[in-house]
PDB file of C-alpha atoms and ligand atoms in Angstrom:
ATOM      1  CA  MET A   1     -23.835 -25.076  66.959  1.00  0.00           C
ATOM      2  CA  GLY A   2     -26.167 -22.188  66.061  1.00  0.00           C
ATOM      3  CA  THR A   3     -25.136 -18.840  64.661  1.00  0.00           C
ATOM      4  CA  GLU A   4     -24.581 -16.179  67.293  1.00  0.00           C
ATOM      5  CA  ARG A   5     -23.000 -13.478  65.181  1.00  0.00           C
ATOM      6  CA  PRO A   6     -25.602 -10.724  64.022  1.00  0.00           C
ATOM      7  CA  ARG A   7     -26.452 -10.005  60.506  1.00  0.00           C
ATOM      8  CA  ILE A   8     -26.531  -6.345  60.212  1.00  0.00           C
ATOM      9  CA  LEU A   9     -27.537  -3.934  57.440  1.00  0.00           C
ATOM     10  CA  LEU A  10     -26.006  -0.529  57.465  1.00  0.00           C
ATOM     11  CA  LEU A  11     -27.870   1.851  55.488  1.00  0.00           C
ATOM     12  CA  GLY A  12     -27.055   5.642  54.882  1.00  0.00           C
ATOM     13  CA  PRO A  13     -26.131   8.064  52.153  1.00  0.00           C
ATOM     14  CA  PRO A  14     -22.537   8.185  50.512  1.00  0.00           C
ATOM     15  CA  GLY A  15     -20.239   9.727  53.155  1.00  0.00           C
ATOM     16  CA  ALA A  16     -22.401   9.065  56.019  1.00  0.00           C
ATOM     17  CA  GLY A  17     -19.673   6.724  57.692  1.00  0.00           C
ATOM     18  CA  LYS A  18     -20.805   3.438  56.558  1.00  0.00           C
ATOM     19  CA  GLY A  19     -17.417   2.066  56.061  1.00  0.00           C
ATOM     20  CA  THR A  20     -15.993   3.789  59.017  1.00  0.00           C
ATOM     21  CA  GLN A  21     -18.585   2.178  61.369  1.00  0.00           C
ATOM     22  CA  SER A  22     -18.405  -1.139  59.465  1.00  0.00           C
ATOM     23  CA  GLU A  23     -14.699  -1.461  60.780  1.00  0.00           C
ATOM     24  CA  ASN A  24     -15.941  -0.932  64.251  1.00  0.00           C
ATOM     25  CA  LEU A  25     -18.710  -3.542  63.992  1.00  0.00           C
ATOM     26  CA  VAL A  26     -16.393  -6.125  62.311  1.00  0.00           C
ATOM     27  CA  SER A  27     -13.976  -5.843  65.197  1.00  0.00           C
ATOM     28  CA  ALA A  28     -16.429  -5.793  67.971  1.00  0.00           C
ATOM     29  CA  PHE A  29     -18.564  -8.721  66.718  1.00  0.00           C
ATOM     30  CA  ASP A  30     -16.068 -10.587  64.412  1.00  0.00           C
ATOM     31  CA  LEU A  31     -18.069 -10.178  61.446  1.00  0.00           C
ATOM     32  CA  ASP A  32     -17.536 -10.241  57.524  1.00  0.00           C
ATOM     33  CA  HIS A  33     -17.708  -6.871  56.037  1.00  0.00           C
ATOM     34  CA  VAL A  34     -19.654  -7.170  52.636  1.00  0.00           C
ATOM     35  CA  THR A  35     -19.543  -4.241  50.685  1.00  0.00           C
ATOM     36  CA  THR A  36     -20.651  -3.853  47.115  1.00  0.00           C
ATOM     37  CA  GLY A  37     -18.463  -0.638  46.646  1.00  0.00           C
ATOM     38  CA  ASP A  38     -15.082  -2.413  47.429  1.00  0.00           C
ATOM     39  CA  ALA A  39     -16.034  -5.425  45.505  1.00  0.00           C
ATOM     40  CA  LEU A  40     -16.806  -3.386  42.329  1.00  0.00           C
ATOM     41  CA  ARG A  41     -13.811  -1.173  42.685  1.00  0.00           C
ATOM     42  CA  ALA A  42     -11.687  -4.349  42.821  1.00  0.00           C
ATOM     43  CA  ASN A  43     -13.505  -5.367  39.346  1.00  0.00           C
ATOM     44  CA  LYS A  44     -13.866  -2.185  37.798  1.00  0.00           C
ATOM     45  CA  ASP A  45     -12.811  -3.052  34.439  1.00  0.00           C
ATOM     46  CA  MET A  46     -14.493  -6.390  34.289  1.00  0.00           C
ATOM     47  CA  GLU A  47     -16.523  -6.824  31.219  1.00  0.00           C
ATOM     48  CA  THR A  48     -20.208  -7.741  31.626  1.00  0.00           C
ATOM     49  CA  GLU A  49     -23.012  -7.824  29.351  1.00  0.00           C
ATOM     50  CA  TYR A  50     -23.842  -4.301  30.597  1.00  0.00           C
ATOM     51  CA  GLY A  51     -20.444  -3.043  30.304  1.00  0.00           C
ATOM     52  CA  THR A  52     -17.750  -2.281  32.767  1.00  0.00           C
ATOM     53  CA  PRO A  53     -18.591  -1.061  36.420  1.00  0.00           C
ATOM     54  CA  ARG A  54     -16.277   1.799  35.792  1.00  0.00           C
ATOM     55  CA  GLU A  55     -18.729   3.135  33.136  1.00  0.00           C
ATOM     56  CA  TYR A  56     -21.349   3.554  35.965  1.00  0.00           C
ATOM     57  CA  MET A  57     -18.955   4.403  39.030  1.00  0.00           C
ATOM     58  CA  ASP A  58     -17.104   7.044  37.360  1.00  0.00           C
ATOM     59  CA  ALA A  59     -20.427   8.866  36.604  1.00  0.00           C
ATOM     60  CA  GLY A  60     -21.859   8.313  40.033  1.00  0.00           C
ATOM     61  CA  GLU A  61     -24.635   6.219  38.521  1.00  0.00           C
ATOM     62  CA  LEU A  62     -25.751   2.588  39.883  1.00  0.00           C
ATOM     63  CA  VAL A  63     -24.275  -0.491  38.422  1.00  0.00           C
ATOM     64  CA  PRO A  64     -26.948  -2.633  37.091  1.00  0.00           C
ATOM     65  CA  ASP A  65     -28.728  -4.905  39.457  1.00  0.00           C
ATOM     66  CA  PRO A  66     -27.980  -8.456  38.097  1.00  0.00           C
ATOM     67  CA  VAL A  67     -24.261  -7.495  38.487  1.00  0.00           C
ATOM     68  CA  VAL A  68     -24.495  -6.352  42.150  1.00  0.00           C
ATOM     69  CA  ASN A  69     -27.002  -8.908  43.150  1.00  0.00           C
ATOM     70  CA  GLU A  70     -24.520 -11.754  41.988  1.00  0.00           C
ATOM     71  CA  ILE A  71     -21.834 -10.273  44.065  1.00  0.00           C
ATOM     72  CA  VAL A  72     -24.068  -9.950  47.221  1.00  0.00           C
ATOM     73  CA  ALA A  73     -25.487 -13.552  46.790  1.00  0.00           C
ATOM     74  CA  ALA A  74     -21.769 -14.949  46.627  1.00  0.00           C
ATOM     75  CA  ALA A  75     -20.666 -12.980  49.637  1.00  0.00           C
ATOM     76  CA  LEU A  76     -23.561 -13.764  51.890  1.00  0.00           C
ATOM     77  CA  GLU A  77     -23.468 -17.451  50.980  1.00  0.00           C
ATOM     78  CA  ASP A  78     -20.006 -17.858  52.748  1.00  0.00           C
ATOM     79  CA  ALA A  79     -20.754 -15.443  55.505  1.00  0.00           C
ATOM     80  CA  ASP A  80     -22.082 -16.292  59.128  1.00  0.00           C
ATOM     81  CA  GLY A  81     -22.360 -12.920  60.745  1.00  0.00           C
ATOM     82  CA  TYR A  82     -21.788  -9.967  58.488  1.00  0.00           C
ATOM     83  CA  VAL A  83     -22.245  -6.184  58.203  1.00  0.00           C
ATOM     84  CA  LEU A  84     -23.561  -5.424  54.749  1.00  0.00           C
ATOM     85  CA  ASP A  85     -22.719  -1.862  53.441  1.00  0.00           C
ATOM     86  CA  GLY A  86     -23.615  -0.133  50.284  1.00  0.00           C
ATOM     87  CA  TYR A  87     -26.453  -2.415  49.265  1.00  0.00           C
ATOM     88  CA  PRO A  88     -29.310  -2.480  48.666  1.00  0.00           C
ATOM     89  CA  ARG A  89     -29.381   0.873  46.727  1.00  0.00           C
ATOM     90  CA  ASN A  90     -32.969   0.557  45.165  1.00  0.00           C
ATOM     91  CA  LEU A  91     -36.279  -1.327  45.909  1.00  0.00           C
ATOM     92  CA  SER A  92     -35.551  -4.228  43.496  1.00  0.00           C
ATOM     93  CA  GLN A  93     -32.261  -4.900  45.345  1.00  0.00           C
ATOM     94  CA  ALA A  94     -34.074  -4.768  48.649  1.00  0.00           C
ATOM     95  CA  GLU A  95     -36.454  -7.435  47.311  1.00  0.00           C
ATOM     96  CA  TYR A  96     -33.751  -9.572  46.097  1.00  0.00           C
ATOM     97  CA  LEU A  97     -31.836  -9.456  49.509  1.00  0.00           C
ATOM     98  CA  ASP A  98     -35.163 -10.382  51.302  1.00  0.00           C
ATOM     99  CA  GLU A  99     -35.038 -13.712  49.207  1.00  0.00           C
ATOM    100  CA  ILE A 100     -31.507 -14.545  50.001  1.00  0.00           C
ATOM    101  CA  THR A 101     -31.202 -13.733  53.782  1.00  0.00           C
ATOM    102  CA  THR A 102     -32.596 -12.680  56.921  1.00  0.00           C
ATOM    103  CA  LEU A 103     -31.369  -9.688  58.784  1.00  0.00           C
ATOM    104  CA  ASP A 104     -31.136  -9.228  62.573  1.00  0.00           C
ATOM    105  CA  HIS A 105     -30.540  -5.322  62.611  1.00  0.00           C
ATOM    106  CA  VAL A 106     -31.200  -2.586  60.191  1.00  0.00           C
ATOM    107  CA  LEU A 107     -29.327   0.638  60.976  1.00  0.00           C
ATOM    108  CA  PHE A 108     -29.857   3.754  59.243  1.00  0.00           C
ATOM    109  CA  LEU A 109     -26.915   6.626  59.636  1.00  0.00           C
ATOM    110  CA  ASP A 110     -28.469   9.908  58.677  1.00  0.00           C
ATOM    111  CA  VAL A 111     -26.192  12.855  57.812  1.00  0.00           C
ATOM    112  CA  ASP A 112     -26.825  16.482  56.453  1.00  0.00           C
ATOM    113  CA  ARG A 113     -26.014  16.902  52.827  1.00  0.00           C
ATOM    114  CA  GLU A 114     -23.605  19.715  53.575  1.00  0.00           C
ATOM    115  CA  GLU A 115     -21.688  17.339  56.033  1.00  0.00           C
ATOM    116  CA  LEU A 116     -21.784  14.674  53.335  1.00  0.00           C
ATOM    117  CA  LEU A 117     -20.036  16.960  50.838  1.00  0.00           C
ATOM    118  CA  ARG A 118     -17.468  17.862  53.377  1.00  0.00           C
ATOM    119  CA  ARG A 119     -16.813  14.195  54.065  1.00  0.00           C
ATOM    120  CA  LEU A 120     -16.720  12.742  50.619  1.00  0.00           C
ATOM    121  CA  THR A 121     -14.452  15.500  49.064  1.00  0.00           C
ATOM    122  CA  GLY A 122     -12.047  15.170  51.961  1.00  0.00           C
ATOM    123  CA  ARG A 123     -11.942  11.461  52.005  1.00  0.00           C
ATOM    124  CA  ARG A 124      -8.550   9.487  51.467  1.00  0.00           C
ATOM    125  CA  VAL A 125      -8.404   5.760  51.060  1.00  0.00           C
ATOM    126  CA  CYS A 126      -5.684   3.074  51.222  1.00  0.00           C
ATOM    127  CA  PRO A 127      -5.604   1.450  47.908  1.00  0.00           C
ATOM    128  CA  GLU A 128      -3.852  -1.703  49.430  1.00  0.00           C
ATOM    129  CA  CYS A 129      -5.884  -2.332  52.680  1.00  0.00           C
ATOM    130  CA  GLY A 130      -9.024  -0.253  52.092  1.00  0.00           C
ATOM    131  CA  LYS A 131      -8.601   1.734  55.263  1.00  0.00           C
ATOM    132  CA  THR A 132     -10.557   5.159  55.049  1.00  0.00           C
ATOM    133  CA  TYR A 133      -9.298   8.552  56.167  1.00  0.00           C
ATOM    134  CA  HIS A 134     -10.224  12.206  56.193  1.00  0.00           C
ATOM    135  CA  VAL A 135      -7.849  15.037  55.451  1.00  0.00           C
ATOM    136  CA  GLU A 136      -9.408  16.898  58.439  1.00  0.00           C
ATOM    137  CA  PHE A 137     -11.629  14.623  60.351  1.00  0.00           C
ATOM    138  CA  ASN A 138      -9.639  11.377  60.521  1.00  0.00           C
ATOM    139  CA  GLN A 139      -5.988  11.922  59.737  1.00  0.00           C
ATOM    140  CA  PRO A 140      -3.527   9.200  59.523  1.00  0.00           C
ATOM    141  CA  GLU A 141      -0.376   9.558  61.673  1.00  0.00           C
ATOM    142  CA  THR A 142       1.882  10.411  58.805  1.00  0.00           C
ATOM    143  CA  GLU A 143       0.139  12.881  56.151  1.00  0.00           C
ATOM    144  CA  GLY A 144      -0.846  10.708  53.177  1.00  0.00           C
ATOM    145  CA  VAL A 145       0.266   7.363  54.492  1.00  0.00           C
ATOM    146  CA  CYS A 146      -1.831   4.324  55.773  1.00  0.00           C
ATOM    147  CA  ASP A 147      -1.459   3.724  59.319  1.00  0.00           C
ATOM    148  CA  ALA A 148      -2.320   0.057  58.846  1.00  0.00           C
ATOM    149  CA  CYS A 149       0.071  -0.905  55.922  1.00  0.00           C
ATOM    150  CA  GLY A 150       2.287   2.061  55.093  1.00  0.00           C
ATOM    151  CA  SER A 151       0.878   2.549  51.510  1.00  0.00           C
ATOM    152  CA  GLU A 152       0.343   5.914  49.843  1.00  0.00           C
ATOM    153  CA  LEU A 153      -3.203   7.180  50.292  1.00  0.00           C
ATOM    154  CA  THR A 154      -5.202   8.155  47.205  1.00  0.00           C
ATOM    155  CA  GLN A 155      -8.507   9.850  46.502  1.00  0.00           C
ATOM    156  CA  ARG A 156     -11.349   7.839  44.936  1.00  0.00           C
ATOM    157  CA  ASP A 157     -12.033   8.766  41.204  1.00  0.00           C
ATOM    158  CA  ASP A 158     -15.833   9.520  42.165  1.00  0.00           C
ATOM    159  CA  ASP A 159     -15.026  11.749  45.222  1.00  0.00           C
ATOM    160  CA  THR A 160     -14.900  14.866  43.136  1.00  0.00           C
ATOM    161  CA  GLU A 161     -17.462  17.574  43.710  1.00  0.00           C
ATOM    162  CA  ASP A 162     -19.392  16.904  40.544  1.00  0.00           C
ATOM    163  CA  VAL A 163     -19.675  13.073  40.954  1.00  0.00           C
ATOM    164  CA  VAL A 164     -20.494  13.545  44.694  1.00  0.00           C
ATOM    165  CA  ASN A 165     -23.406  15.793  43.821  1.00  0.00           C
ATOM    166  CA  GLU A 166     -24.615  13.199  41.219  1.00  0.00           C
ATOM    167  CA  ARG A 167     -24.180  10.338  43.567  1.00  0.00           C
ATOM    168  CA  LEU A 168     -26.345  12.228  46.306  1.00  0.00           C
ATOM    169  CA  ASP A 169     -29.037  12.844  43.844  1.00  0.00           C
ATOM    170  CA  VAL A 170     -28.929   9.164  42.726  1.00  0.00           C
ATOM    171  CA  TYR A 171     -29.278   8.275  46.605  1.00  0.00           C
ATOM    172  CA  ASP A 172     -32.223  10.562  47.063  1.00  0.00           C
ATOM    173  CA  GLU A 173     -34.073   9.132  44.135  1.00  0.00           C
ATOM    174  CA  ASN A 174     -33.208   5.439  44.323  1.00  0.00           C
ATOM    175  CA  THR A 175     -32.087   4.618  47.900  1.00  0.00           C
ATOM    176  CA  LEU A 176     -34.320   6.942  50.038  1.00  0.00           C
ATOM    177  CA  PRO A 177     -37.284   4.516  49.106  1.00  0.00           C
ATOM    178  CA  VAL A 178     -35.228   1.567  50.424  1.00  0.00           C
ATOM    179  CA  VAL A 179     -35.038   3.388  53.813  1.00  0.00           C
ATOM    180  CA  GLU A 180     -38.923   3.926  53.756  1.00  0.00           C
ATOM    181  CA  TYR A 181     -39.175   0.215  52.892  1.00  0.00           C
ATOM    182  CA  TYR A 182     -37.431  -0.874  56.129  1.00  0.00           C
ATOM    183  CA  ARG A 183     -39.100   1.859  58.122  1.00  0.00           C
ATOM    184  CA  ASP A 184     -42.507   0.737  56.853  1.00  0.00           C
ATOM    185  CA  GLN A 185     -41.713  -2.915  58.202  1.00  0.00           C
ATOM    186  CA  GLY A 186     -40.897  -1.461  61.620  1.00  0.00           C
ATOM    187  CA  GLU A 187     -37.177  -2.581  61.305  1.00  0.00           C
ATOM    188  CA  LEU A 188     -35.354   0.734  60.998  1.00  0.00           C
ATOM    189  CA  ILE A 189     -32.965   1.819  63.791  1.00  0.00           C
ATOM    190  CA  GLU A 190     -32.230   5.475  62.949  1.00  0.00           C
ATOM    191  CA  ILE A 191     -28.906   6.862  64.185  1.00  0.00           C
ATOM    192  CA  ASP A 192     -27.874  10.493  64.077  1.00  0.00           C
ATOM    193  CA  GLY A 193     -24.559  10.299  61.843  1.00  0.00           C
ATOM    194  CA  ASN A 194     -23.573  13.799  62.230  1.00  0.00           C
ATOM    195  CA  ASP A 195     -21.756  13.371  65.340  1.00  0.00           C
ATOM    196  CA  SER A 196     -18.004  12.545  65.653  1.00  0.00           C
ATOM    197  CA  PRO A 197     -16.941   8.965  64.637  1.00  0.00           C
ATOM    198  CA  ASP A 198     -16.505   7.962  68.157  1.00  0.00           C
ATOM    199  CA  GLY A 199     -19.806   9.451  69.223  1.00  0.00           C
ATOM    200  CA  VAL A 200     -21.694   7.673  66.423  1.00  0.00           C
ATOM    201  CA  TRP A 201     -19.984   4.309  67.426  1.00  0.00           C
ATOM    202  CA  GLU A 202     -21.151   4.816  70.994  1.00  0.00           C
ATOM    203  CA  THR A 203     -24.651   5.420  69.825  1.00  0.00           C
ATOM    204  CA  ILE A 204     -24.572   2.201  67.455  1.00  0.00           C
ATOM    205  CA  GLN A 205     -23.288   0.178  70.351  1.00  0.00           C
ATOM    206  CA  SER A 206     -25.942   1.418  72.780  1.00  0.00           C
ATOM    207  CA  THR A 207     -28.743   0.507  70.328  1.00  0.00           C
ATOM    208  CA  LEU A 208     -27.465  -2.963  69.706  1.00  0.00           C
ATOM    209  CA  GLU A 209     -27.273  -3.866  73.311  1.00  0.00           C
TER     210      GLU A 209
HETATM  211  P1  ADP B 301     -19.427   5.708  53.657  1.00  0.00           P
HETATM  212  O1  ADP B 301     -18.764   4.509  53.467  1.00  0.00           O
HETATM  213  O2  ADP B 301     -20.944   5.802  54.127  1.00  0.00           O
HETATM  214  O3  ADP B 301     -19.382   6.496  52.060  1.00  0.00           O
HETATM  215  P2  ADP B 301     -16.980   6.583  54.969  1.00  0.00           P
HETATM  216  O4  ADP B 301     -17.046   5.724  56.167  1.00  0.00           O
HETATM  217  O5  ADP B 301     -16.130   6.264  53.861  1.00  0.00           O
HETATM  218  O6  ADP B 301     -18.576   6.801  54.449  1.00  0.00           O
HETATM  219  O7  ADP B 301     -16.803   8.001  55.376  1.00  0.00           O
HETATM  220  C1  ADP B 301     -16.779   9.174  54.443  1.00  0.00           C
HETATM  221  C2  ADP B 301     -15.476  10.052  54.948  1.00  0.00           C
HETATM  222  O8  ADP B 301     -15.903  10.780  56.134  1.00  0.00           O
HETATM  223  C3  ADP B 301     -14.361   9.440  55.289  1.00  0.00           C
HETATM  224  O9  ADP B 301     -13.286  10.221  54.804  1.00  0.00           O
HETATM  225  C4  ADP B 301     -14.273   9.313  56.769  1.00  0.00           C
HETATM  226  O10 ADP B 301     -12.778   9.246  57.308  1.00  0.00           O
HETATM  227  C5  ADP B 301     -15.148  10.562  57.244  1.00  0.00           C
HETATM  228  N1  ADP B 301     -15.874  10.236  58.260  1.00  0.00           N
HETATM  229  C6  ADP B 301     -16.669   9.013  58.749  1.00  0.00           C
HETATM  230  N2  ADP B 301     -17.282   9.205  59.843  1.00  0.00           N
HETATM  231  C7  ADP B 301     -17.158  10.661  60.137  1.00  0.00           C
HETATM  232  C8  ADP B 301     -17.868  11.254  61.264  1.00  0.00           C
HETATM  233  N3  ADP B 301     -18.548  10.638  62.119  1.00  0.00           N
HETATM  234  N4  ADP B 301     -17.245  12.537  61.210  1.00  0.00           N
HETATM  235  C9  ADP B 301     -16.497  13.174  60.383  1.00  0.00           C
HETATM  236  N5  ADP B 301     -15.972  12.401  59.517  1.00  0.00           N
HETATM  237  C10 ADP B 301     -16.334  11.174  59.241  1.00  0.00           C
HETATM  238  P1  ADP B 302     -20.281   5.370  48.998  1.00  0.00           P
HETATM  239  O1  ADP B 302     -20.705   4.716  50.059  1.00  0.00           O
HETATM  240  O2  ADP B 302     -19.430   6.475  49.135  1.00  0.00           O
HETATM  241  O3  ADP B 302     -21.329   5.924  47.928  1.00  0.00           O
HETATM  242  P2  ADP B 302     -19.633   2.975  47.479  1.00  0.00           P
HETATM  243  O4  ADP B 302     -18.273   2.508  47.700  1.00  0.00           O
HETATM  244  O5  ADP B 302     -20.644   2.190  48.359  1.00  0.00           O
HETATM  245  O6  ADP B 302     -19.643   4.460  47.814  1.00  0.00           O
HETATM  246  O7  ADP B 302     -20.088   2.936  45.988  1.00  0.00           O
HETATM  247  C1  ADP B 302     -19.354   3.425  44.974  1.00  0.00           C
HETATM  248  C2  ADP B 302     -20.019   3.261  43.595  1.00  0.00           C
HETATM  249  O8  ADP B 302     -20.196   1.889  43.398  1.00  0.00           O
HETATM  250  C3  ADP B 302     -21.573   3.773  43.559  1.00  0.00           C
HETATM  251  O9  ADP B 302     -21.585   5.215  43.126  1.00  0.00           O
HETATM  252  C4  ADP B 302     -22.148   2.890  42.465  1.00  0.00           C
HETATM  253  O10 ADP B 302     -21.851   3.249  41.155  1.00  0.00           O
HETATM  254  C5  ADP B 302     -21.512   1.559  42.696  1.00  0.00           C
HETATM  255  N1  ADP B 302     -22.243   0.651  43.707  1.00  0.00           N
HETATM  256  C6  ADP B 302     -22.054   0.184  44.866  1.00  0.00           C
HETATM  257  N2  ADP B 302     -22.859  -0.528  45.426  1.00  0.00           N
HETATM  258  C7  ADP B 302     -23.871  -0.532  44.528  1.00  0.00           C
HETATM  259  C8  ADP B 302     -25.166  -1.263  44.561  1.00  0.00           C
HETATM  260  N3  ADP B 302     -25.659  -1.905  45.566  1.00  0.00           N
HETATM  261  N4  ADP B 302     -25.933  -1.039  43.438  1.00  0.00           N
HETATM  262  C9  ADP B 302     -25.371  -0.431  42.328  1.00  0.00           C
HETATM  263  N5  ADP B 302     -24.291   0.247  42.413  1.00  0.00           N
HETATM  264  C10 ADP B 302     -23.501   0.189  43.264  1.00  0.00           C
HETATM  265 ZN1   ZN B 303      -3.492   0.288  54.133  1.00  0.00          ZN
END
């Protein structure tokens, strides 16, 4: 049997809603969610020859390519259809990705910087199941408690205003060229991500139909 499930790359700045829309894509198309951010957070204190991921992540810097490339190669090897989120973040990662897989769709969620700041500083996450919430825009049924598993929600170490600003600068410098890279190949599907979560999901669905 051939593979029918799509291989989707979701690009966008920190806070654009990649994790939120990935959840929708995973349910709609029965995909694996491959996300370097979650994988790194689960291994934040792992010793590598470059130090631990934490040293980079808490400062808002990129974790060195060899570490993230290895994570992605292992995850994609086991995946049939997937949504890839948080990778590639620079051109050398994009070139590496070209060598190990073929993408069916490249989606780019574009969101204004001011809105990104509001989204990131108000983000809350479930440390147990990874579900994402927002204190204003995406509240759980009971304040501070995960709808899915009942755990207490937390704020990510890097969702403070200083680190958020650094991450957005790192994005402009390193990851915007990746967006250009796919745009030049004529593969980029641009989506206005400033809309509500449901509005953005409707746009994504209509572009994939
Ligand atoms: P990313 O994975 O791109 O960093 P997330 O999906 O974690 O982004 O979303 C960042 C924050 O913004 C979260 O708190 C999330 O609940 C909220 N959010 C996601 N999409 C929207 C949206 N369309 N409008 C308002 N808030 C959103
Ligand atoms: P967001 O989507 O909100 O920026 P992520 O969870 O994707 O956050 O990433 C959190 C941090 O993990 C990044 O700031 C960076 O330090 C590290 N990271 C995640 N993906 C990569 C990657 N592809 N290359 C290098 N570092 C990464
Ligand atoms: Zn949970």
